[in-house]
CSV table of C-alpha atoms in Angstrom, one decimal:
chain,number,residue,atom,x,y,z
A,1,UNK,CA,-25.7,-53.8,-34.8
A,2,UNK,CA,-25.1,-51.5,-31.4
A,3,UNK,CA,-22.9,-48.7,-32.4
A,4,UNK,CA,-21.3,-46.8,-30.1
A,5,UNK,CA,-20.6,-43.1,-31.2
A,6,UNK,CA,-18.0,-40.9,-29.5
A,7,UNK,CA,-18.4,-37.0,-30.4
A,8,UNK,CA,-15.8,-34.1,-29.4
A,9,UNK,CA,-17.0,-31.3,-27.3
A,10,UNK,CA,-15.3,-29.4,-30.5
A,11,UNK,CA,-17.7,-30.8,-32.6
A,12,UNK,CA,-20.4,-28.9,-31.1
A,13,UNK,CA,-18.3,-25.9,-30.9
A,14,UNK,CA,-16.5,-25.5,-33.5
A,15,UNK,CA,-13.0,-23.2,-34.1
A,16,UNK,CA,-13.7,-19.8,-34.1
A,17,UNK,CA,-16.7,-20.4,-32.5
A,18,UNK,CA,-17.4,-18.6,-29.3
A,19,UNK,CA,-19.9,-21.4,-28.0
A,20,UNK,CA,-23.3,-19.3,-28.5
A,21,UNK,CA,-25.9,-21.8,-27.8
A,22,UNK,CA,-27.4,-21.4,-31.6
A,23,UNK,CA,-23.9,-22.0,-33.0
A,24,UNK,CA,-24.1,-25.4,-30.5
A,25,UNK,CA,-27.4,-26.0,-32.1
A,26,UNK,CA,-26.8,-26.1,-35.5
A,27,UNK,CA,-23.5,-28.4,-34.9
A,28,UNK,CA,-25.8,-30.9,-33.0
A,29,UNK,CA,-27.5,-31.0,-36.0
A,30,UNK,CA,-25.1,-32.8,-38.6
A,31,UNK,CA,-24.3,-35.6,-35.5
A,32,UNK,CA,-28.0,-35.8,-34.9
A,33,UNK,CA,-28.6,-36.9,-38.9
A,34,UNK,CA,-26.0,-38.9,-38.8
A,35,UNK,CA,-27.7,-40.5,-36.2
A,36,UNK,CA,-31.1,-41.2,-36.9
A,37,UNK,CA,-29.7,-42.1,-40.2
A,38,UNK,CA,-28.0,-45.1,-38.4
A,39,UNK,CA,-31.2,-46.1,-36.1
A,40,UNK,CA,-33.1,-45.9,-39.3
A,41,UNK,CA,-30.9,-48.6,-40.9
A,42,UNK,CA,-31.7,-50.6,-38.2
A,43,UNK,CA,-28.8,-50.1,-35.6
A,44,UNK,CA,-28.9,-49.4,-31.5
A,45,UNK,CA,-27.3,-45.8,-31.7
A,46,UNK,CA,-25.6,-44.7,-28.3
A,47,UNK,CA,-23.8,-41.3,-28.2
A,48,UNK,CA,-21.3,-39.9,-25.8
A,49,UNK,CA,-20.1,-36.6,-26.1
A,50,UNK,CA,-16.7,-34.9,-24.8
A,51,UNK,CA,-17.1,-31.4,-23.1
A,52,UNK,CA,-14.2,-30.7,-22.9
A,53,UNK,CA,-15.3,-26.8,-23.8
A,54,UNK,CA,-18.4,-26.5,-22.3
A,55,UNK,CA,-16.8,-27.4,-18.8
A,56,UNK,CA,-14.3,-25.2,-18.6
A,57,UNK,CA,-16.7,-22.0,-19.9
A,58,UNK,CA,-19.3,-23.5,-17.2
A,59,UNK,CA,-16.3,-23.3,-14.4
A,60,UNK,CA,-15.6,-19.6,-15.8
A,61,UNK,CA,-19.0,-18.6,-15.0
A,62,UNK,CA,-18.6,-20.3,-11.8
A,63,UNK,CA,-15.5,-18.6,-10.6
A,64,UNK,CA,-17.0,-15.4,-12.0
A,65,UNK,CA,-20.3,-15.6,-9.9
A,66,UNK,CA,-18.1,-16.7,-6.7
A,67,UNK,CA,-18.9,-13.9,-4.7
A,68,UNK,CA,-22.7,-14.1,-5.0
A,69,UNK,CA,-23.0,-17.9,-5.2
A,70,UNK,CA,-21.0,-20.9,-3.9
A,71,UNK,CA,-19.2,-22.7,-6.7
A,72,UNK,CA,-19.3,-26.1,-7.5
A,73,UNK,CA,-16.5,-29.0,-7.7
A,74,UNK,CA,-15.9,-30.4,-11.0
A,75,UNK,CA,-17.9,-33.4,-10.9
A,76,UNK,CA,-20.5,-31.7,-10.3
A,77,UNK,CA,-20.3,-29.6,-13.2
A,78,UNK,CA,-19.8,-32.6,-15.3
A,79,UNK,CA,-22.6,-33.7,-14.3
A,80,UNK,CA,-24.3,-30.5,-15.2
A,81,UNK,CA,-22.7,-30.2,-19.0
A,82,UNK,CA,-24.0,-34.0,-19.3
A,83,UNK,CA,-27.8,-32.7,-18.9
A,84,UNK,CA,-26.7,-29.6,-20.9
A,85,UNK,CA,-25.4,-31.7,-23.8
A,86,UNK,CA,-27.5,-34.4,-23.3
A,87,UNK,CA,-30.8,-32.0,-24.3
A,88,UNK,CA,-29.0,-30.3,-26.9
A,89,UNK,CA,-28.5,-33.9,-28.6
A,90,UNK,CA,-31.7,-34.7,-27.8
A,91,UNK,CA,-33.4,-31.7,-29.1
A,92,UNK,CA,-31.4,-32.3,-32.7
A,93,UNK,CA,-32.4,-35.4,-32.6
A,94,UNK,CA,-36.0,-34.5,-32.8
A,95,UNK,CA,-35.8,-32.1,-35.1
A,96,UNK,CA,-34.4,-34.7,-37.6
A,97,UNK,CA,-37.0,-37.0,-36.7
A,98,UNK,CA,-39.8,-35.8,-33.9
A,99,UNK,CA,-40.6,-39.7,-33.7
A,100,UNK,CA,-37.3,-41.3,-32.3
A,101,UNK,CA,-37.0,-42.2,-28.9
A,102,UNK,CA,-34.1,-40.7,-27.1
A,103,UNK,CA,-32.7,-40.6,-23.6
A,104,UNK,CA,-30.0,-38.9,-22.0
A,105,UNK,CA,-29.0,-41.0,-19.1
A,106,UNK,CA,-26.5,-39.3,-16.2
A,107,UNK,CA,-23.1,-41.0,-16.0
A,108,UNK,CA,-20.9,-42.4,-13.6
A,109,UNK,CA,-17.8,-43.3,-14.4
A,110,UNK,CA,-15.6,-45.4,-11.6
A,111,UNK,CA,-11.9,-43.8,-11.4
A,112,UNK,CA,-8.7,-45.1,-9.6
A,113,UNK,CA,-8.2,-43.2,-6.4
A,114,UNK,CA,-4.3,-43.6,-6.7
A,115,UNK,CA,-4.4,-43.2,-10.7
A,116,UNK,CA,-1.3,-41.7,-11.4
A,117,UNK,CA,-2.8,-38.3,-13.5
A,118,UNK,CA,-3.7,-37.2,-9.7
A,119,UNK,CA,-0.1,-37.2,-9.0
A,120,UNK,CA,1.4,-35.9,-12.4
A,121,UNK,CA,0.7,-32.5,-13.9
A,122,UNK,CA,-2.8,-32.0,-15.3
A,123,UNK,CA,-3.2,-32.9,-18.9
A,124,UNK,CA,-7.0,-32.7,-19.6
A,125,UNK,CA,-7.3,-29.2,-21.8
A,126,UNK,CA,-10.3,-27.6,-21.0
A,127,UNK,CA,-12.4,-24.6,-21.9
A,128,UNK,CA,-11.2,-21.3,-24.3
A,129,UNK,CA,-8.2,-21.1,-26.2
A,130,UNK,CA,-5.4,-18.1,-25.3
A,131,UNK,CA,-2.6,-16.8,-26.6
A,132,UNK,CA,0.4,-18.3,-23.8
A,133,UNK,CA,0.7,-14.6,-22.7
A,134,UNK,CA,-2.9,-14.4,-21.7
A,135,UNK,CA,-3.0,-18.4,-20.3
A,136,UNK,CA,0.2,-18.0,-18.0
A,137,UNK,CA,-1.2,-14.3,-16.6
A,138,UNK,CA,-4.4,-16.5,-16.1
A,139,UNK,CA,-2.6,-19.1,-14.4
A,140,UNK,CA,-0.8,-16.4,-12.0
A,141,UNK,CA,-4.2,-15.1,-11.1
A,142,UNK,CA,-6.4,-18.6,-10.6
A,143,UNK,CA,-4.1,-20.9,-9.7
A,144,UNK,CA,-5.1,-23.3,-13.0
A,145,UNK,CA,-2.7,-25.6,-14.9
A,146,UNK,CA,-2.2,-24.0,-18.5
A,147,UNK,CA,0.1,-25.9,-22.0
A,148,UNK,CA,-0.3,-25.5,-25.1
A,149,UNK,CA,-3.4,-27.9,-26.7
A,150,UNK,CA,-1.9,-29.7,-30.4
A,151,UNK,CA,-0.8,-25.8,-32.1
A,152,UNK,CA,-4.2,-24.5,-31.4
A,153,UNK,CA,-3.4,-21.9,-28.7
A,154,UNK,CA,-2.9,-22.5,-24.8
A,155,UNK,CA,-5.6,-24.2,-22.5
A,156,UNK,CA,-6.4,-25.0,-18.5
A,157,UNK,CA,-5.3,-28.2,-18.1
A,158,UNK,CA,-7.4,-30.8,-15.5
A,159,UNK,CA,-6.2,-34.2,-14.3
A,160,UNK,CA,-7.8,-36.5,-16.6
A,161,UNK,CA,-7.7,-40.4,-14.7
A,162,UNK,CA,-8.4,-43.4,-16.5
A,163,UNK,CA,-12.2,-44.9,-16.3
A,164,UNK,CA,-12.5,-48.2,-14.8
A,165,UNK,CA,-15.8,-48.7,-15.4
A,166,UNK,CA,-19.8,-46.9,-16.4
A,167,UNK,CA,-21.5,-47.7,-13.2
A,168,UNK,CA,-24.8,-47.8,-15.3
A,169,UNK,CA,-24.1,-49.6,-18.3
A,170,UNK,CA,-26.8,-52.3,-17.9
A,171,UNK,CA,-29.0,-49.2,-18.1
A,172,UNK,CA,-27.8,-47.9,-21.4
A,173,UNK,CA,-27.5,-51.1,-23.0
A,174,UNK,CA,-30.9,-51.8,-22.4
A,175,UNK,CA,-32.4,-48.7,-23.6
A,176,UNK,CA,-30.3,-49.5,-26.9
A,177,UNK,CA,-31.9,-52.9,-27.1
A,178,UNK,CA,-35.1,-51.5,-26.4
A,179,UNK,CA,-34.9,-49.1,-29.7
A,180,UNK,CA,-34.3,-45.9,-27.6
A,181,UNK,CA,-30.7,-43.7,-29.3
A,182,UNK,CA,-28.8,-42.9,-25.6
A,183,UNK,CA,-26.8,-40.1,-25.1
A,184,UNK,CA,-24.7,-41.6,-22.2
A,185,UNK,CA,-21.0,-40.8,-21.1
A,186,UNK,CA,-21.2,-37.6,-21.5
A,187,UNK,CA,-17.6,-35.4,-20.8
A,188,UNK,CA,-15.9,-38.7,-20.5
A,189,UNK,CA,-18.2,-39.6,-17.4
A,190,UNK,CA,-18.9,-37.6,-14.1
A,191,UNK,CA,-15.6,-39.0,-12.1
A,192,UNK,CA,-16.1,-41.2,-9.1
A,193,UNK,CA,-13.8,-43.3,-7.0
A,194,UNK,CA,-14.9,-45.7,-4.1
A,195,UNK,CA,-15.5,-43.5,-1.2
A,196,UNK,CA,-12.8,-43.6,1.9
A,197,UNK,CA,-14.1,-45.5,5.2
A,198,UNK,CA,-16.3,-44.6,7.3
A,199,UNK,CA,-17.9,-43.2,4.5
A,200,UNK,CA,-19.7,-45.8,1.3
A,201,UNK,CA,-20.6,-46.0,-1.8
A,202,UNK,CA,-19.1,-43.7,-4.7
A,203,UNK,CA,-17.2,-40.3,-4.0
A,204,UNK,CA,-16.9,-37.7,-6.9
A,205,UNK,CA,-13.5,-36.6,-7.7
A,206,UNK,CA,-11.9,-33.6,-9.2
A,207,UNK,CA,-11.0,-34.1,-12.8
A,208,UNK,CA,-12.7,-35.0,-16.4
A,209,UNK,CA,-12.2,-38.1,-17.9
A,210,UNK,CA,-11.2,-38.0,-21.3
A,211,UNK,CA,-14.3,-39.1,-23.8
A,212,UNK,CA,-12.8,-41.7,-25.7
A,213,UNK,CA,-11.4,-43.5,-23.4
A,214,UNK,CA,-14.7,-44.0,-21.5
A,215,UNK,CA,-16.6,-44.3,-24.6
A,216,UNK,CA,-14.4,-47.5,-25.2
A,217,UNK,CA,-15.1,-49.2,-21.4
A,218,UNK,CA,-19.0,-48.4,-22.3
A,219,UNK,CA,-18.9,-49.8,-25.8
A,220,UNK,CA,-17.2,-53.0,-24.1
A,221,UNK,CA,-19.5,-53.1,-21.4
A,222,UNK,CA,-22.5,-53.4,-23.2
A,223,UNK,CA,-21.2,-55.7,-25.7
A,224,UNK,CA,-20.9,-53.2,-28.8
A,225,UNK,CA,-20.3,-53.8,-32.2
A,226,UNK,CA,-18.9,-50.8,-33.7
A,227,UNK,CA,-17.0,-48.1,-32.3
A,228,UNK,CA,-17.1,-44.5,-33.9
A,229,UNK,CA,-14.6,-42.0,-32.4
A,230,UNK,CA,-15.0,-38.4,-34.1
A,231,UNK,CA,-12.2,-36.2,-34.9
A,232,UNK,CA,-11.9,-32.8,-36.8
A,233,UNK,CA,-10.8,-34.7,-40.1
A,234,UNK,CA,-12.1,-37.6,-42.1
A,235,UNK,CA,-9.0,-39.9,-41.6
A,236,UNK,CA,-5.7,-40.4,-38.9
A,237,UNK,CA,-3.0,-39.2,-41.6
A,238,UNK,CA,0.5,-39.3,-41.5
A,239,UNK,CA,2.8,-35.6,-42.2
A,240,UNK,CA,-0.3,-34.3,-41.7
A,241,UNK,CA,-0.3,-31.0,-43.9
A,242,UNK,CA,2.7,-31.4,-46.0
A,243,UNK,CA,2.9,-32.9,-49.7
A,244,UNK,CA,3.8,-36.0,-48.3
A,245,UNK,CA,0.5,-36.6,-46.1
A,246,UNK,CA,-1.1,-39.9,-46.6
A,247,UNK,CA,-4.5,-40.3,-45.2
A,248,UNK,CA,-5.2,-44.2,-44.1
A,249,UNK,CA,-8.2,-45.9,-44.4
A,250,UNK,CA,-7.0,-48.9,-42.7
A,251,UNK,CA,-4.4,-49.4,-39.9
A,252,UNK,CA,-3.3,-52.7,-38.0
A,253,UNK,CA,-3.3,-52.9,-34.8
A,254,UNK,CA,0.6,-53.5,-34.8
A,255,UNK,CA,0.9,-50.7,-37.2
A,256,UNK,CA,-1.2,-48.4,-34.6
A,257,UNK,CA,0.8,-49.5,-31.7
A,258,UNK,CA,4.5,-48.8,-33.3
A,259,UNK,CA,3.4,-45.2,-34.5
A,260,UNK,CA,2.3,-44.5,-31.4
A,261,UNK,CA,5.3,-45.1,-29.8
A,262,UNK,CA,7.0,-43.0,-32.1
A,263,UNK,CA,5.7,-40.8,-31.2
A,264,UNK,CA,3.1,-40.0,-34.1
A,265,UNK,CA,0.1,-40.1,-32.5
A,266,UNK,CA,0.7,-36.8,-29.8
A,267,UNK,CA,-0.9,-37.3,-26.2
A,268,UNK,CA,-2.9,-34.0,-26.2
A,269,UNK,CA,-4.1,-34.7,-29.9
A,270,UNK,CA,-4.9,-38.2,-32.0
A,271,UNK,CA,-3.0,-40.7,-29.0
A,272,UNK,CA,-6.0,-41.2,-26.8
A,273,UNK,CA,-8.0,-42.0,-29.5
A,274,UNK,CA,-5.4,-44.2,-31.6
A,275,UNK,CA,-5.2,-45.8,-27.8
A,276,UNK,CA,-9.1,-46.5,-27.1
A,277,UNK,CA,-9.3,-48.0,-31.1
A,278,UNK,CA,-6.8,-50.6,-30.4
A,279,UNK,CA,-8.3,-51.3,-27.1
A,280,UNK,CA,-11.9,-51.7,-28.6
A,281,UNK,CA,-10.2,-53.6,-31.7
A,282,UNK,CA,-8.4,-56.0,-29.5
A,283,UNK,CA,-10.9,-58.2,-29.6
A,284,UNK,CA,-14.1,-56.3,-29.2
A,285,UNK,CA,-15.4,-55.4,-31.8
A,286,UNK,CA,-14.2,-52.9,-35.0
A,287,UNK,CA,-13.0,-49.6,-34.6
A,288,UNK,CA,-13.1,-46.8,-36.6
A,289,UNK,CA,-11.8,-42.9,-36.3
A,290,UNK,CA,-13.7,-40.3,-38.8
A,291,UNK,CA,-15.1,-36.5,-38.3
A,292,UNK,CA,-18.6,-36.0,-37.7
A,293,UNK,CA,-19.5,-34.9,-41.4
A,294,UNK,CA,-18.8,-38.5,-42.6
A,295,UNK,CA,-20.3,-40.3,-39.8
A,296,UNK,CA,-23.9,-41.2,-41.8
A,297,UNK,CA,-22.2,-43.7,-44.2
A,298,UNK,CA,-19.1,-45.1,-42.1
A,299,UNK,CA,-20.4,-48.4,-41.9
A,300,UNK,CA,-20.6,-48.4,-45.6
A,301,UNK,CA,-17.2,-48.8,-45.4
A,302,UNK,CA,-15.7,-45.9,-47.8
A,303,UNK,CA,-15.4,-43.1,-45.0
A,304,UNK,CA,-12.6,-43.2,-42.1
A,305,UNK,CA,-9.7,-44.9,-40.7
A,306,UNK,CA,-10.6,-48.2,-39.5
A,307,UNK,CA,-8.0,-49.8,-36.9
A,308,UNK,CA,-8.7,-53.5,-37.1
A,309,UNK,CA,-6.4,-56.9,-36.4
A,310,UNK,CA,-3.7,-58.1,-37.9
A,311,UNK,CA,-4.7,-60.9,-39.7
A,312,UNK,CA,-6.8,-58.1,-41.3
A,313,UNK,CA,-4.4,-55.8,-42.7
A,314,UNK,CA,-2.1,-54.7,-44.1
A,315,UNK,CA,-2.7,-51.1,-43.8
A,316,UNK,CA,-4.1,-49.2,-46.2
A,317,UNK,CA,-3.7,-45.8,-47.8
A,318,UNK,CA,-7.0,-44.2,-48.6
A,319,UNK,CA,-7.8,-43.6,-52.4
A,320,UNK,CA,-7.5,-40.4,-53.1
A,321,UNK,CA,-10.9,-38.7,-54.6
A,322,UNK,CA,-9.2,-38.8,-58.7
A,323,UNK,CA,-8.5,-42.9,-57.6
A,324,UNK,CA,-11.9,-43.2,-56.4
């Protein structure tokens, strides 16, 4: 089976974390067992990765180092958190199990050039978390784009276009069939668009593409089976810390849809994601949304929330551990 596994830039640093590359280490860790696990049972493992945190600390150092070296635009530094995050994983992965082949293969992903996020306000959050006193007197000084990131503190915000397409997909997929687990996709994709005339070929653009949205075009692309999208919890819940909270371990498609446009599924938070599952689900393959520590037995089938077709439902509340 090729699985296609999405992991936040969170998951490798975590909250409170200040992003020490150590603390990065040992977070690649738990995905990287998780992983091998899966290639061990016999499936084609391919990872993307968000970086959501690691680009906006790399574009701090940049702006910080801007009077002794030129800075960079931010595909570029996409590209440079993909080979970052791309050895980290790698690395994990062979200290789980020194013989698996891995590969870490650099990105493209094909934007819009009239997608409307380059007209709207920026929504992509990006790098440390402030207080809003400290992100708006950061906004004065830089010029950024700054909101408040699902209760968790105030961010930079980035345009964040939708990916068309992975430019080398045909290369991923047949690393995956050849045995080799891919770190691919990384940060959502280094943004392109086709270049203006006179000039060809592919232009980079600035933004970050969000991760699970391009994880989804790759895992179509390459004909996956399985699509794992990692969160901070084990399952998409509804009243979310209140008595009333029920955790689902099955949603429809038509169930997934309607909530989201209640809005119960929040744009900055669980949307994109609840999006890219119906997308993959719609005919695809499964989908299914968990947090990295349950990833090594989701396709058992007892951990996360798995968004699948109607004529598979209805949706389902997940046992709760005295039910189990």
């Amino acid at each position: 089976m090729r699985v296609v596994i999405a992991l936040g830039g969170n998951a490798l640093i975590r909250a409170g974390e200040r992003g020490h590359w150590d603390e990065q280490r040992r977070n690649a860790l738990s995905a990287a067992r998780a992983a091998a696990r899966l290639r061990r049972a016999g499936h084609q493992i391919v990872l993307a990765h968000g970086n959501g945190p690691q680009v906006g600390m790399l574009a701090l150092q940049q702006a910080c180092a801007a009077d002794e070296a030129p800075g960079l635009p931010f595909d570029a530094l996409v590209a440079m958190t993909q080979g970052q995050m791309g050895y980290l994983l790698q690395q994990a992965l062979g200290e789980v199990d020194r013989d698996l082949p891995t590969a870490t293969i650099l990105t493209r992903a094909v934007v819009a050039h009239d997608d409307p996020a380059f007209a709207s306000p920026p929504t992509k959050p990006i790098g440390p978390f402030y207080d809003e006193p400290e992100a708006r007197r950061l906004a004065s000084e830089r010029g950024w784009a700054v909101g408040p990131d699902a209760g968790r503190g105030w961010r930079r915000l980035i345009a964040s276009p939708r990916p068309v397409q992975v430019v080398e997909h045909e290369h991923i997929a047949l690393l995956a069939r050849c045995g080799v687990v891919v770190v691919a996709a990384g940060g959502g994709g280094i943004p392109v668009t086709e270049a203006r005339p006179p000039a060809d070929g592919l232009a980079g653009v600035e933004a970050v593409i969000d991760k699970d949205r391009c994880a989804t075009e790759l895992a179509i692309q390459i004909g996956a089976e399985v699509l794992i999208l990692t969160t901070g919890v084990q399952w998409v819940s509804f009243d979310y810390g209140t008595r009333w909270q029920r955790d689902m371990a099955r949603l429809t498609i038509s169930d997934a849809l309607r909530h989201l446009r209640e809005g119960d599924f929040p744009a900055g938070s669980m949307g994109p994601k609840i999006e890219s599952a119906v997308r993959f689900a719609s005919g695809n393959g499964r989908a299914v949304i968990t947090d990295p520590a349950h990833l090594s037995h989701v396709l058992d089938g007892g951990d996360g929330t798995w968004i699948v077709p109607d004529d598979e439902g209805p949706s389902r509340v997940a046992p709760t551990p005295a039910a189990a």
